[in-house]
mmCIF file of C-alpha atoms and ligand atoms in Angstrom:
data_model
loop_
_atom_site.group_PDB
_atom_site.id
_atom_site.type_symbol
_atom_site.label_atom_id
_atom_site.label_comp_id
_atom_site.label_asym_id
_atom_site.label_seq_id
_atom_site.Cartn_x
_atom_site.Cartn_y
_atom_site.Cartn_z
ATOM 1 C CA MET A 1158 -35.649 19.164 -27.239
ATOM 2 C CA ALA A 1159 -32.532 20.999 -26.376
ATOM 3 C CA ASP A 1160 -29.599 20.643 -24.046
ATOM 4 C CA ALA A 1161 -27.895 23.426 -22.435
ATOM 5 C CA LEU A 1162 -24.121 22.910 -21.958
ATOM 6 C CA ASN A 1163 -23.059 25.439 -19.232
ATOM 7 C CA PHE A 1164 -19.757 26.758 -18.918
ATOM 8 C CA PRO A 1165 -17.846 27.489 -15.677
ATOM 9 C CA GLU A 1166 -18.467 30.670 -13.890
ATOM 10 C CA ASN A 1167 -16.239 33.611 -14.830
ATOM 11 C CA PHE A 1168 -15.509 31.738 -18.213
ATOM 12 C CA LEU A 1169 -13.818 34.249 -20.562
ATOM 13 C CA TRP A 1170 -15.519 34.776 -23.828
ATOM 14 C CA GLY A 1171 -13.335 36.733 -26.237
ATOM 15 C CA SER A 1172 -11.578 37.081 -29.648
ATOM 16 C CA ALA A 1173 -7.908 37.761 -30.680
ATOM 17 C CA THR A 1174 -6.028 39.746 -33.197
ATOM 18 C CA SER A 1175 -2.380 40.614 -33.698
ATOM 19 C CA ALA A 1176 -0.655 43.984 -34.332
ATOM 20 C CA TYR A 1177 0.548 43.546 -37.752
ATOM 21 C CA GLN A 1178 -2.514 41.923 -38.985
ATOM 22 C CA VAL A 1179 -4.856 44.737 -37.927
ATOM 23 C CA GLU A 1180 -3.298 47.939 -36.900
ATOM 24 C CA GLY A 1181 -1.892 49.369 -40.175
ATOM 25 C CA GLY A 1182 1.118 51.675 -40.555
ATOM 26 C CA LEU A 1183 3.927 49.347 -39.525
ATOM 27 C CA ASP A 1184 6.684 49.985 -41.627
ATOM 28 C CA ASN A 1185 9.730 49.085 -39.399
ATOM 29 C CA CYS A 1186 9.606 45.485 -38.857
ATOM 30 C CA ASP A 1187 10.858 42.496 -40.708
ATOM 31 C CA TRP A 1188 7.550 42.008 -42.634
ATOM 32 C CA SER A 1189 7.234 45.570 -43.733
ATOM 33 C CA LYS A 1190 9.067 45.376 -47.039
ATOM 34 C CA GLU A 1191 8.372 42.149 -48.567
ATOM 35 C CA PHE A 1192 4.823 41.732 -47.235
ATOM 36 C CA PRO A 1193 3.444 45.210 -46.501
ATOM 37 C CA ALA A 1194 0.158 45.181 -44.775
ATOM 38 C CA GLY A 1195 -0.526 48.847 -45.631
ATOM 39 C CA LYS A 1196 -3.309 50.453 -43.504
ATOM 40 C CA ALA A 1197 -4.731 46.963 -42.678
ATOM 41 C CA CYS A 1198 -7.923 47.604 -40.583
ATOM 42 C CA ASP A 1199 -6.568 50.755 -39.163
ATOM 43 C CA HIS A 1200 -7.296 49.289 -35.772
ATOM 44 C CA TYR A 1201 -4.461 51.526 -34.512
ATOM 45 C CA HIS A 1202 -6.730 54.447 -34.799
ATOM 46 C CA LYS A 1203 -10.181 52.601 -34.678
ATOM 47 C CA TYR A 1204 -9.523 50.465 -31.653
ATOM 48 C CA SER A 1205 -12.134 52.207 -29.506
ATOM 49 C CA GLU A 1206 -14.926 51.665 -32.104
ATOM 50 C CA ASP A 1207 -13.757 48.028 -32.498
ATOM 51 C CA PHE A 1208 -14.225 47.567 -28.781
ATOM 52 C CA ASP A 1209 -17.871 49.123 -28.904
ATOM 53 C CA LEU A 1210 -18.369 46.083 -31.312
ATOM 54 C CA LEU A 1211 -16.757 43.771 -28.881
ATOM 55 C CA GLU A 1212 -19.028 44.826 -26.185
ATOM 56 C CA GLU A 1213 -21.891 44.691 -28.559
ATOM 57 C CA LEU A 1214 -20.896 40.920 -28.955
ATOM 58 C CA ASN A 1215 -21.002 40.570 -25.234
ATOM 59 C CA LEU A 1216 -17.381 39.541 -25.187
ATOM 60 C CA ASN A 1217 -15.455 39.924 -22.052
ATOM 61 C CA ALA A 1218 -11.844 39.184 -23.154
ATOM 62 C CA TYR A 1219 -9.700 40.529 -25.777
ATOM 63 C CA ARG A 1220 -6.117 39.238 -26.772
ATOM 64 C CA PHE A 1221 -3.871 41.511 -29.030
ATOM 65 C CA SER A 1222 -0.244 41.983 -29.549
ATOM 66 C CA LEU A 1223 2.004 44.926 -28.988
ATOM 67 C CA ALA A 1224 4.104 45.811 -32.094
ATOM 68 C CA TRP A 1225 7.597 45.475 -30.517
ATOM 69 C CA SER A 1226 8.894 47.756 -33.359
ATOM 70 C CA ARG A 1227 6.764 50.511 -32.422
ATOM 71 C CA ILE A 1228 7.622 50.231 -28.792
ATOM 72 C CA GLU A 1229 11.450 49.887 -29.280
ATOM 73 C CA PRO A 1230 12.226 51.310 -32.798
ATOM 74 C CA GLU A 1231 16.051 51.250 -32.088
ATOM 75 C CA PRO A 1232 17.766 48.897 -29.778
ATOM 76 C CA GLY A 1233 17.266 50.015 -26.220
ATOM 77 C CA GLU A 1234 15.416 53.093 -27.114
ATOM 78 C CA PHE A 1235 11.582 52.998 -26.075
ATOM 79 C CA ASP A 1236 9.227 55.370 -27.777
ATOM 80 C CA GLN A 1237 7.332 56.981 -25.080
ATOM 81 C CA GLN A 1238 4.512 58.096 -27.408
ATOM 82 C CA GLU A 1239 3.697 54.638 -28.565
ATOM 83 C CA ILE A 1240 3.877 53.359 -25.162
ATOM 84 C CA GLU A 1241 1.211 55.968 -24.286
ATOM 85 C CA HIS A 1242 -0.780 54.692 -27.383
ATOM 86 C CA TYR A 1243 -1.057 51.199 -25.879
ATOM 87 C CA ARG A 1244 -1.782 52.504 -22.535
ATOM 88 C CA LYS A 1245 -4.816 54.106 -24.038
ATOM 89 C CA VAL A 1246 -5.868 51.019 -25.721
ATOM 90 C CA LEU A 1247 -5.511 49.096 -22.480
ATOM 91 C CA GLN A 1248 -7.286 51.792 -20.378
ATOM 92 C CA ASP A 1249 -10.310 51.790 -23.035
ATOM 93 C CA LEU A 1250 -10.547 47.830 -22.539
ATOM 94 C CA LYS A 1251 -10.525 48.142 -18.765
ATOM 95 C CA SER A 1252 -13.000 50.870 -18.672
ATOM 96 C CA ARG A 1253 -15.359 48.364 -20.229
ATOM 97 C CA ASP A 1254 -14.287 45.590 -17.725
ATOM 98 C CA ILE A 1255 -12.755 43.587 -20.429
ATOM 99 C CA THR A 1256 -9.978 41.128 -19.485
ATOM 100 C CA THR A 1257 -6.707 41.776 -21.391
ATOM 101 C CA MET A 1258 -4.470 39.475 -22.758
ATOM 102 C CA VAL A 1259 -1.227 40.987 -24.303
ATOM 103 C CA THR A 1260 1.121 38.941 -26.663
ATOM 104 C CA LEU A 1261 4.608 40.237 -26.726
ATOM 105 C CA HIS A 1262 5.769 38.581 -30.049
ATOM 106 C CA HIS A 1263 3.342 37.641 -32.616
ATOM 107 C CA PHE A 1264 5.551 36.807 -35.566
ATOM 108 C CA THR A 1265 6.844 40.212 -36.394
ATOM 109 C CA THR A 1266 10.373 41.295 -35.175
ATOM 110 C CA PRO A 1267 11.752 44.850 -35.321
ATOM 111 C CA LEU A 1268 13.803 45.743 -38.277
ATOM 112 C CA TRP A 1269 17.030 46.523 -36.295
ATOM 113 C CA LEU A 1270 16.895 43.110 -34.662
ATOM 114 C CA SER A 1271 16.057 41.195 -37.815
ATOM 115 C CA GLU A 1272 19.220 43.035 -39.435
ATOM 116 C CA LYS A 1273 21.262 41.548 -36.563
ATOM 117 C CA GLY A 1274 20.052 37.979 -37.421
ATOM 118 C CA GLY A 1275 16.766 38.038 -35.654
ATOM 119 C CA TRP A 1276 15.751 35.062 -33.522
ATOM 120 C CA ALA A 1277 18.817 33.221 -34.816
ATOM 121 C CA ASN A 1278 20.940 35.522 -33.045
ATOM 122 C CA SER A 1279 21.563 34.440 -29.349
ATOM 123 C CA LYS A 1280 21.443 38.049 -28.348
ATOM 124 C CA VAL A 1281 17.735 37.771 -28.658
ATOM 125 C CA ALA A 1282 17.626 36.210 -25.351
ATOM 126 C CA SER A 1283 18.572 39.449 -23.736
ATOM 127 C CA TYR A 1284 16.774 41.869 -26.008
ATOM 128 C CA PHE A 1285 13.428 40.047 -25.832
ATOM 129 C CA PRO A 1286 13.450 39.845 -21.824
ATOM 130 C CA ARG A 1287 14.401 43.511 -21.627
ATOM 131 C CA TYR A 1288 11.474 44.493 -23.661
ATOM 132 C CA ALA A 1289 9.244 42.112 -21.784
ATOM 133 C CA LYS A 1290 10.308 43.557 -18.456
ATOM 134 C CA LYS A 1291 9.805 47.122 -19.649
ATOM 135 C CA MET A 1292 6.279 46.227 -20.756
ATOM 136 C CA VAL A 1293 5.262 44.719 -17.219
ATOM 137 C CA GLU A 1294 6.848 47.733 -15.688
ATOM 138 C CA GLU A 1295 4.599 50.087 -17.810
ATOM 139 C CA TYR A 1296 1.313 48.132 -17.981
ATOM 140 C CA GLN A 1297 1.136 45.826 -15.013
ATOM 141 C CA ASP A 1298 -2.063 47.304 -13.695
ATOM 142 C CA LEU A 1299 -3.803 47.117 -17.138
ATOM 143 C CA VAL A 1300 -2.818 43.564 -18.264
ATOM 144 C CA ASP A 1301 -4.353 40.588 -16.827
ATOM 145 C CA TYR A 1302 -2.415 37.911 -18.910
ATOM 146 C CA TRP A 1303 0.903 37.987 -20.652
ATOM 147 C CA ALA A 1304 1.664 35.892 -23.692
ATOM 148 C CA THR A 1305 5.464 35.751 -24.548
ATOM 149 C CA ILE A 1306 5.752 34.101 -27.871
ATOM 150 C CA ASN A 1307 2.982 33.239 -30.377
ATOM 151 C CA GLU A 1308 3.409 29.708 -31.767
ATOM 152 C CA PRO A 1309 7.308 29.217 -31.527
ATOM 153 C CA PHE A 1310 7.088 26.170 -33.991
ATOM 154 C CA VAL A 1311 5.003 27.890 -36.520
ATOM 155 C CA TYR A 1312 7.203 30.800 -36.645
ATOM 156 C CA LEU A 1313 10.246 28.527 -37.019
ATOM 157 C CA GLY A 1314 8.697 26.329 -39.592
ATOM 158 C CA GLU A 1315 7.380 29.120 -41.808
ATOM 159 C CA SER A 1316 10.456 31.408 -41.370
ATOM 160 C CA TYR A 1317 13.296 28.917 -41.284
ATOM 161 C CA LEU A 1318 12.079 25.615 -42.870
ATOM 162 C CA ALA A 1319 9.572 26.451 -45.217
ATOM 163 C CA GLY A 1320 11.237 29.673 -46.042
ATOM 164 C CA GLU A 1321 8.064 31.521 -46.800
ATOM 165 C CA TRP A 1322 7.863 34.092 -44.089
ATOM 166 C CA PRO A 1323 10.600 36.618 -43.306
ATOM 167 C CA PRO A 1324 13.592 36.105 -43.197
ATOM 168 C CA GLN A 1325 12.645 33.435 -45.738
ATOM 169 C CA ARG A 1326 15.336 31.018 -44.943
ATOM 170 C CA ARG A 1327 15.448 27.200 -45.445
ATOM 171 C CA ASN A 1328 18.045 26.117 -43.062
ATOM 172 C CA PRO A 1329 17.485 23.421 -40.456
ATOM 173 C CA TYR A 1330 20.678 24.643 -38.440
ATOM 174 C CA LEU A 1331 19.216 28.113 -38.093
ATOM 175 C CA ALA A 1332 15.844 26.596 -37.183
ATOM 176 C CA LEU A 1333 17.391 24.618 -34.240
ATOM 177 C CA LYS A 1334 19.101 27.916 -33.114
ATOM 178 C CA VAL A 1335 15.742 29.775 -33.332
ATOM 179 C CA ILE A 1336 13.980 27.330 -31.363
ATOM 180 C CA TYR A 1337 16.679 27.195 -28.576
ATOM 181 C CA ASN A 1338 16.758 31.078 -28.636
ATOM 182 C CA GLN A 1339 12.943 31.092 -28.112
ATOM 183 C CA LEU A 1340 13.131 28.831 -25.304
ATOM 184 C CA LYS A 1341 15.830 30.776 -23.595
ATOM 185 C CA SER A 1342 14.005 34.163 -24.360
ATOM 186 C CA HIS A 1343 10.882 32.834 -22.849
ATOM 187 C CA LYS A 1344 12.418 31.517 -19.764
ATOM 188 C CA LYS A 1345 14.443 34.653 -19.019
ATOM 189 C CA ALA A 1346 11.393 36.872 -19.907
ATOM 190 C CA TYR A 1347 9.279 34.916 -17.638
ATOM 191 C CA GLN A 1348 11.891 35.550 -14.720
ATOM 192 C CA GLU A 1349 12.253 39.148 -15.449
ATOM 193 C CA MET A 1350 8.689 39.808 -15.806
ATOM 194 C CA HIS A 1351 8.173 38.259 -12.416
ATOM 195 C CA GLU A 1352 10.826 40.400 -10.966
ATOM 196 C CA ALA A 1353 8.925 43.374 -12.056
ATOM 197 C CA ASP A 1354 5.695 42.033 -10.838
ATOM 198 C CA SER A 1355 5.651 38.930 -8.814
ATOM 199 C CA GLU A 1356 1.706 38.718 -9.503
ATOM 200 C CA ALA A 1357 2.143 38.907 -13.288
ATOM 201 C CA LYS A 1358 0.471 35.947 -15.114
ATOM 202 C CA VAL A 1359 2.812 34.895 -17.892
ATOM 203 C CA GLY A 1360 2.232 32.013 -20.431
ATOM 204 C CA ILE A 1361 3.197 30.925 -23.676
ATOM 205 C CA VAL A 1362 0.783 30.239 -26.835
ATOM 206 C CA THR A 1363 1.341 27.085 -28.778
ATOM 207 C CA ASN A 1364 -0.392 25.700 -31.886
ATOM 208 C CA ASN A 1365 -1.183 22.221 -31.087
ATOM 209 C CA GLN A 1366 -2.450 19.636 -33.561
ATOM 210 C CA TYR A 1367 -4.232 16.553 -33.227
ATOM 211 C CA SER A 1368 -2.552 13.821 -35.138
ATOM 212 C CA GLU A 1369 -3.752 10.195 -35.388
ATOM 213 C CA GLY A 1370 -2.515 7.244 -37.321
ATOM 214 C CA ASN A 1371 -4.539 6.024 -40.121
ATOM 215 C CA ARG A 1372 -3.950 2.255 -40.649
ATOM 216 C CA ASN A 1373 -1.395 0.361 -38.630
ATOM 217 C CA PHE A 1374 1.168 0.679 -35.898
ATOM 218 C CA LEU A 1375 3.754 2.529 -38.061
ATOM 219 C CA ASP A 1376 1.182 5.225 -38.850
ATOM 220 C CA GLU A 1377 0.185 5.425 -35.100
ATOM 221 C CA PHE A 1378 3.978 5.739 -34.043
ATOM 222 C CA CYS A 1379 4.413 8.755 -36.565
ATOM 223 C CA ALA A 1380 1.213 10.163 -35.241
ATOM 224 C CA LYS A 1381 2.499 9.839 -31.704
ATOM 225 C CA THR A 1382 5.920 11.344 -32.711
ATOM 226 C CA MET A 1383 4.128 14.310 -34.288
ATOM 227 C CA ASN A 1384 1.947 14.865 -31.261
ATOM 228 C CA TYR A 1385 5.097 14.773 -29.042
ATOM 229 C CA PHE A 1386 6.974 17.169 -31.129
ATOM 230 C CA ILE A 1387 4.325 19.599 -32.188
ATOM 231 C CA ASN A 1388 2.476 19.685 -28.905
ATOM 232 C CA ASP A 1389 4.558 18.702 -25.881
ATOM 233 C CA TRP A 1390 8.381 19.250 -26.943
ATOM 234 C CA PHE A 1391 8.292 23.076 -26.183
ATOM 235 C CA LEU A 1392 5.910 22.961 -23.225
ATOM 236 C CA ASN A 1393 7.845 20.216 -21.403
ATOM 237 C CA ARG A 1394 10.758 22.602 -21.533
ATOM 238 C CA VAL A 1395 9.025 25.563 -20.136
ATOM 239 C CA ASP A 1396 6.990 23.681 -17.644
ATOM 240 C CA SER A 1397 8.267 25.643 -14.689
ATOM 241 C CA GLU A 1398 8.111 28.807 -16.561
ATOM 242 C CA MET A 1399 4.520 29.355 -17.433
ATOM 243 C CA ASP A 1400 1.389 30.333 -15.416
ATOM 244 C CA PHE A 1401 -0.937 29.306 -17.909
ATOM 245 C CA ILE A 1402 -1.053 27.813 -21.470
ATOM 246 C CA GLY A 1403 -2.418 29.533 -24.515
ATOM 247 C CA LEU A 1404 -3.815 27.091 -26.961
ATOM 248 C CA ASN A 1405 -4.363 27.907 -30.654
ATOM 249 C CA TYR A 1406 -6.069 24.955 -32.262
ATOM 250 C CA TYR A 1407 -6.566 24.617 -36.094
ATOM 251 C CA PHE A 1408 -5.395 21.432 -37.366
ATOM 252 C CA HIS A 1409 -5.975 17.583 -37.352
ATOM 253 C CA ASN A 1410 -3.722 15.198 -39.270
ATOM 254 C CA LYS A 1411 -4.389 11.657 -40.357
ATOM 255 C CA VAL A 1412 -1.084 10.152 -40.719
ATOM 256 C CA LYS A 1413 -0.004 7.530 -43.222
ATOM 257 C CA PHE A 1414 3.728 6.381 -42.905
ATOM 258 C CA PRO A 1415 6.032 8.124 -43.969
ATOM 259 C CA TYR A 1416 3.999 11.220 -43.608
ATOM 260 C CA ARG A 1417 0.892 11.552 -45.803
ATOM 261 C CA VAL A 1418 -1.775 13.685 -44.324
ATOM 262 C CA ASP A 1419 -5.250 13.165 -45.937
ATOM 263 C CA ASN A 1420 -8.218 15.341 -45.489
ATOM 264 C CA GLU A 1421 -11.252 12.948 -45.593
ATOM 265 C CA ASN A 1422 -13.666 15.670 -44.493
ATOM 266 C CA GLU A 1423 -15.636 17.297 -47.328
ATOM 267 C CA LYS A 1424 -15.922 20.628 -45.677
ATOM 268 C CA THR A 1425 -12.798 22.734 -45.756
ATOM 269 C CA THR A 1426 -12.285 26.402 -44.914
ATOM 270 C CA ASP A 1427 -11.391 28.976 -47.563
ATOM 271 C CA MET A 1428 -7.790 28.220 -46.501
ATOM 272 C CA GLY A 1429 -8.315 24.520 -47.424
ATOM 273 C CA TRP A 1430 -7.909 23.509 -43.851
ATOM 274 C CA GLU A 1431 -10.109 20.714 -42.646
ATOM 275 C CA ILE A 1432 -12.812 21.383 -40.166
ATOM 276 C CA TYR A 1433 -12.319 18.942 -37.362
ATOM 277 C CA PRO A 1434 -13.972 19.955 -34.010
ATOM 278 C CA GLU A 1435 -13.161 16.771 -32.064
ATOM 279 C CA GLY A 1436 -9.414 17.491 -32.357
ATOM 280 C CA ILE A 1437 -9.729 20.467 -29.921
ATOM 281 C CA TYR A 1438 -10.828 18.020 -27.207
ATOM 282 C CA HIS A 1439 -7.833 15.443 -27.760
ATOM 283 C CA VAL A 1440 -5.396 18.356 -27.666
ATOM 284 C CA LEU A 1441 -7.115 19.858 -24.487
ATOM 285 C CA LYS A 1442 -6.860 16.523 -23.026
ATOM 286 C CA GLY A 1443 -3.141 16.398 -23.847
ATOM 287 C CA LEU A 1444 -2.526 19.443 -21.924
ATOM 288 C CA GLN A 1445 -4.219 18.152 -18.612
ATOM 289 C CA LYS A 1446 -0.827 16.762 -17.542
ATOM 290 C CA TYR A 1447 0.763 20.092 -17.181
ATOM 291 C CA ASN A 1448 -1.861 21.057 -14.436
ATOM 292 C CA LYS A 1449 -2.110 24.769 -15.656
ATOM 293 C CA PRO A 1450 -5.051 26.958 -16.548
ATOM 294 C CA VAL A 1451 -5.700 26.736 -20.233
ATOM 295 C CA PHE A 1452 -7.152 29.626 -22.364
ATOM 296 C CA ILE A 1453 -7.917 28.812 -25.974
ATOM 297 C CA THR A 1454 -6.175 31.787 -27.399
ATOM 298 C CA GLU A 1455 -7.137 31.121 -31.007
ATOM 299 C CA ASN A 1456 -9.693 28.937 -32.938
ATOM 300 C CA GLY A 1457 -11.429 30.010 -36.083
ATOM 301 C CA LEU A 1458 -11.648 29.694 -39.746
ATOM 302 C CA ALA A 1459 -11.528 31.610 -43.027
ATOM 303 C CA ASP A 1460 -14.968 31.707 -44.424
ATOM 304 C CA ALA A 1461 -15.813 34.771 -46.461
ATOM 305 C CA GLU A 1462 -19.372 33.619 -46.994
ATOM 306 C CA ASP A 1463 -19.931 32.963 -43.328
ATOM 307 C CA GLN A 1464 -21.345 29.513 -44.321
ATOM 308 C CA TYR A 1465 -19.599 27.315 -41.837
ATOM 309 C CA ARG A 1466 -18.692 29.661 -38.912
ATOM 310 C CA LYS A 1467 -21.776 29.070 -36.762
ATOM 311 C CA GLU A 1468 -21.568 25.381 -36.865
ATOM 312 C CA PHE A 1469 -17.771 25.651 -36.394
ATOM 313 C CA ILE A 1470 -17.997 27.582 -33.288
ATOM 314 C CA LYS A 1471 -20.840 25.342 -32.028
ATOM 315 C CA ASN A 1472 -18.992 22.112 -32.654
ATOM 316 C CA HIS A 1473 -15.851 23.222 -31.255
ATOM 317 C CA LEU A 1474 -17.401 24.407 -28.026
ATOM 318 C CA ARG A 1475 -19.277 21.304 -27.692
ATOM 319 C CA TRP A 1476 -15.892 19.365 -27.392
ATOM 320 C CA VAL A 1477 -14.404 22.116 -25.419
ATOM 321 C CA HIS A 1478 -17.225 21.632 -22.911
ATOM 322 C CA LYS A 1479 -16.555 17.817 -22.830
ATOM 323 C CA ALA A 1480 -12.909 18.377 -22.039
ATOM 324 C CA ILE A 1481 -13.998 20.855 -19.117
ATOM 325 C CA GLU A 1482 -16.401 18.148 -17.853
ATOM 326 C CA GLU A 1483 -13.666 15.514 -17.921
ATOM 327 C CA GLY A 1484 -11.460 17.952 -15.751
ATOM 328 C CA VAL A 1485 -9.283 20.191 -18.075
ATOM 329 C CA ASP A 1486 -9.074 23.453 -16.507
ATOM 330 C CA VAL A 1487 -10.247 25.598 -19.485
ATOM 331 C CA ARG A 1488 -10.635 29.301 -18.412
ATOM 332 C CA GLY A 1489 -11.811 30.972 -21.700
ATOM 333 C CA TYR A 1490 -12.195 30.812 -25.471
ATOM 334 C CA LEU A 1491 -10.937 33.495 -27.624
ATOM 335 C CA HIS A 1492 -12.132 33.326 -31.165
ATOM 336 C CA TRP A 1493 -9.600 34.057 -34.030
ATOM 337 C CA SER A 1494 -10.408 36.737 -35.082
ATOM 338 C CA LEU A 1495 -12.339 39.658 -34.062
ATOM 339 C CA MET A 1496 -12.186 41.092 -37.537
ATOM 340 C CA ASP A 1497 -10.988 40.083 -41.056
ATOM 341 C CA ASN A 1498 -7.326 40.953 -41.389
ATOM 342 C CA PHE A 1499 -3.819 40.436 -43.093
ATOM 343 C CA GLU A 1500 -3.421 36.691 -43.007
ATOM 344 C CA TRP A 1501 0.420 36.710 -43.476
ATOM 345 C CA ALA A 1502 1.773 35.364 -46.767
ATOM 346 C CA ASP A 1503 -1.857 34.853 -47.824
ATOM 347 C CA GLY A 1504 -2.685 38.531 -47.673
ATOM 348 C CA TYR A 1505 -6.198 39.933 -47.457
ATOM 349 C CA ASN A 1506 -8.177 37.211 -49.184
ATOM 350 C CA PRO A 1507 -8.815 34.857 -46.215
ATOM 351 C CA ARG A 1508 -11.633 36.138 -43.990
ATOM 352 C CA PHE A 1509 -11.298 35.007 -40.443
ATOM 353 C CA GLY A 1510 -13.403 37.837 -38.830
ATOM 354 C CA LEU A 1511 -16.296 37.876 -36.443
ATOM 355 C CA LEU A 1512 -16.622 41.228 -38.195
ATOM 356 C CA GLU A 1513 -16.470 41.580 -41.882
ATOM 357 C CA VAL A 1514 -14.180 44.493 -43.030
ATOM 358 C CA ASP A 1515 -14.577 46.555 -46.171
ATOM 359 C CA TYR A 1516 -10.925 47.304 -46.923
ATOM 360 C CA ASP A 1517 -11.804 50.471 -48.963
ATOM 361 C CA SER A 1518 -14.240 52.237 -46.530
ATOM 362 C CA LEU A 1519 -12.684 50.291 -43.522
ATOM 363 C CA GLU A 1520 -16.279 49.765 -42.425
ATOM 364 C CA ARG A 1521 -16.982 46.706 -40.011
ATOM 365 C CA LYS A 1522 -20.211 44.718 -40.239
ATOM 366 C CA ILE A 1523 -21.131 42.071 -37.673
ATOM 367 C CA ARG A 1524 -21.443 38.646 -39.328
ATOM 368 C CA ASP A 1525 -24.521 36.479 -38.438
ATOM 369 C CA SER A 1526 -22.251 33.913 -36.958
ATOM 370 C CA ALA A 1527 -20.909 36.540 -34.519
ATOM 371 C CA ARG A 1528 -24.446 37.169 -33.393
ATOM 372 C CA TYR A 1529 -24.724 33.600 -32.577
ATOM 373 C CA TYR A 1530 -21.343 33.695 -30.707
ATOM 374 C CA ALA A 1531 -22.706 36.673 -28.880
ATOM 375 C CA GLN A 1532 -25.496 34.796 -27.587
ATOM 376 C CA ILE A 1533 -23.358 31.912 -26.142
ATOM 377 C CA ALA A 1534 -21.218 34.566 -24.569
ATOM 378 C CA LYS A 1535 -24.164 36.234 -22.916
ATOM 379 C CA SER A 1536 -25.638 33.054 -21.536
ATOM 380 C CA ASN A 1537 -22.344 31.452 -20.899
ATOM 381 C CA SER A 1538 -23.999 28.374 -22.309
ATOM 382 C CA LEU A 1539 -24.379 26.628 -25.432
ATOM 383 C CA THR A 1540 -27.570 25.185 -26.598
ATOM 384 C CA MET A 1541 -27.458 21.730 -28.465
ATOM 385 C CA GLU A 1542 -30.499 20.620 -30.271
ATOM 386 C CA ARG A 1543 -31.215 16.822 -29.476
HETATM 387 C C1 FCB B 1416 -2.331 31.563 -36.452
HETATM 388 C C2 FCB B 1416 -1.740 32.775 -36.119
HETATM 389 C C3 FCB B 1416 -2.749 33.963 -36.351
HETATM 390 C C4 FCB B 1416 -3.464 33.761 -37.680
HETATM 391 C C5 FCB B 1416 -4.212 32.471 -37.578
HETATM 392 C C6 FCB B 1416 -5.090 32.031 -38.753
HETATM 393 O O1 FCB B 1416 -1.257 30.440 -36.592
HETATM 394 O O2 FCB B 1416 -1.216 32.871 -34.850
HETATM 395 O O3 FCB B 1416 -1.879 35.081 -36.398
HETATM 396 O O4 FCB B 1416 -2.731 33.875 -38.753
HETATM 397 O O5 FCB B 1416 -3.146 31.237 -37.595
#
């Protein structure tokens, strides 16, 4: 016996990428020197072939980011050729009737800005909105959804607390400046983008985690505090400047005071991350209070052998469906990622793709799990064996 879990009409089924991770040839941003991505997947040239595959997988939505460093290689100087490039990319998607979601900042920052102190410099709150507004002026007819900043807390944590990502600082004071500058930049960009196009749909993408206490009230208290800071702190502050919420879900934490996070699940991804599908339900329920449409803008796993991906997709979607049944306004699911790509400080080893990429020949191969995902997308429903 099988049950069919149907998703709402017009639900978006898609996948996501970001410029630095897939495009190749990006040599003028803050990552280029210390963490060169080389030719990556050469998506910059192969985008149309990649969209053929997107269509073959029955997907109707694609989230990608613009490389700010291509578009504005020097402060205030916009590169018309690169603007035309992304126009072609967007037109290609539109000609296939694919809903487009564009991220304006997905971790990488133009070199000129990082040399001025990057996101720790309060001037970013005028540079970023200027770029954001320009993008709306250029592409408003081609972009369905705009995401301003990808995962503010992850960026700040990796770049200014852990010190692993550019600019590799470990400085809580700078980290605070960065988070406030991100808030300011988002808010101002939101306003200016709407000035350029009052109909623009502008949101923010956050990486929400589900934390729960392990044994007692102290653990519970810590878990609640983590849920508040990681999931709600930023969103509470931009509540009136977001038309939708983009949710990236990867993590569940079991908290033991003072802060011990155990993984009790035998299955982990190739990144060592726990697989915990139920968590997506809890973070979705946590977003209900904002009363905004929610898009799952990322969810996925590194799994080179493709041994867990199918189950992963199925089990996460089962919990997404439950959240929808209980009234959470989820409008789409975009799997991370369309193809294997450059996983930041971890380089090319982790394999997150629905498409397997051969980095020598740059050939793409559809993984079995992707075919499974394609069936779900086509039928707009998930079949669960009883
Ligand atoms: C998210 C990032 C994305 C990718 C996945 C695995 O935090 O937004 O670029 O690296 O993790």
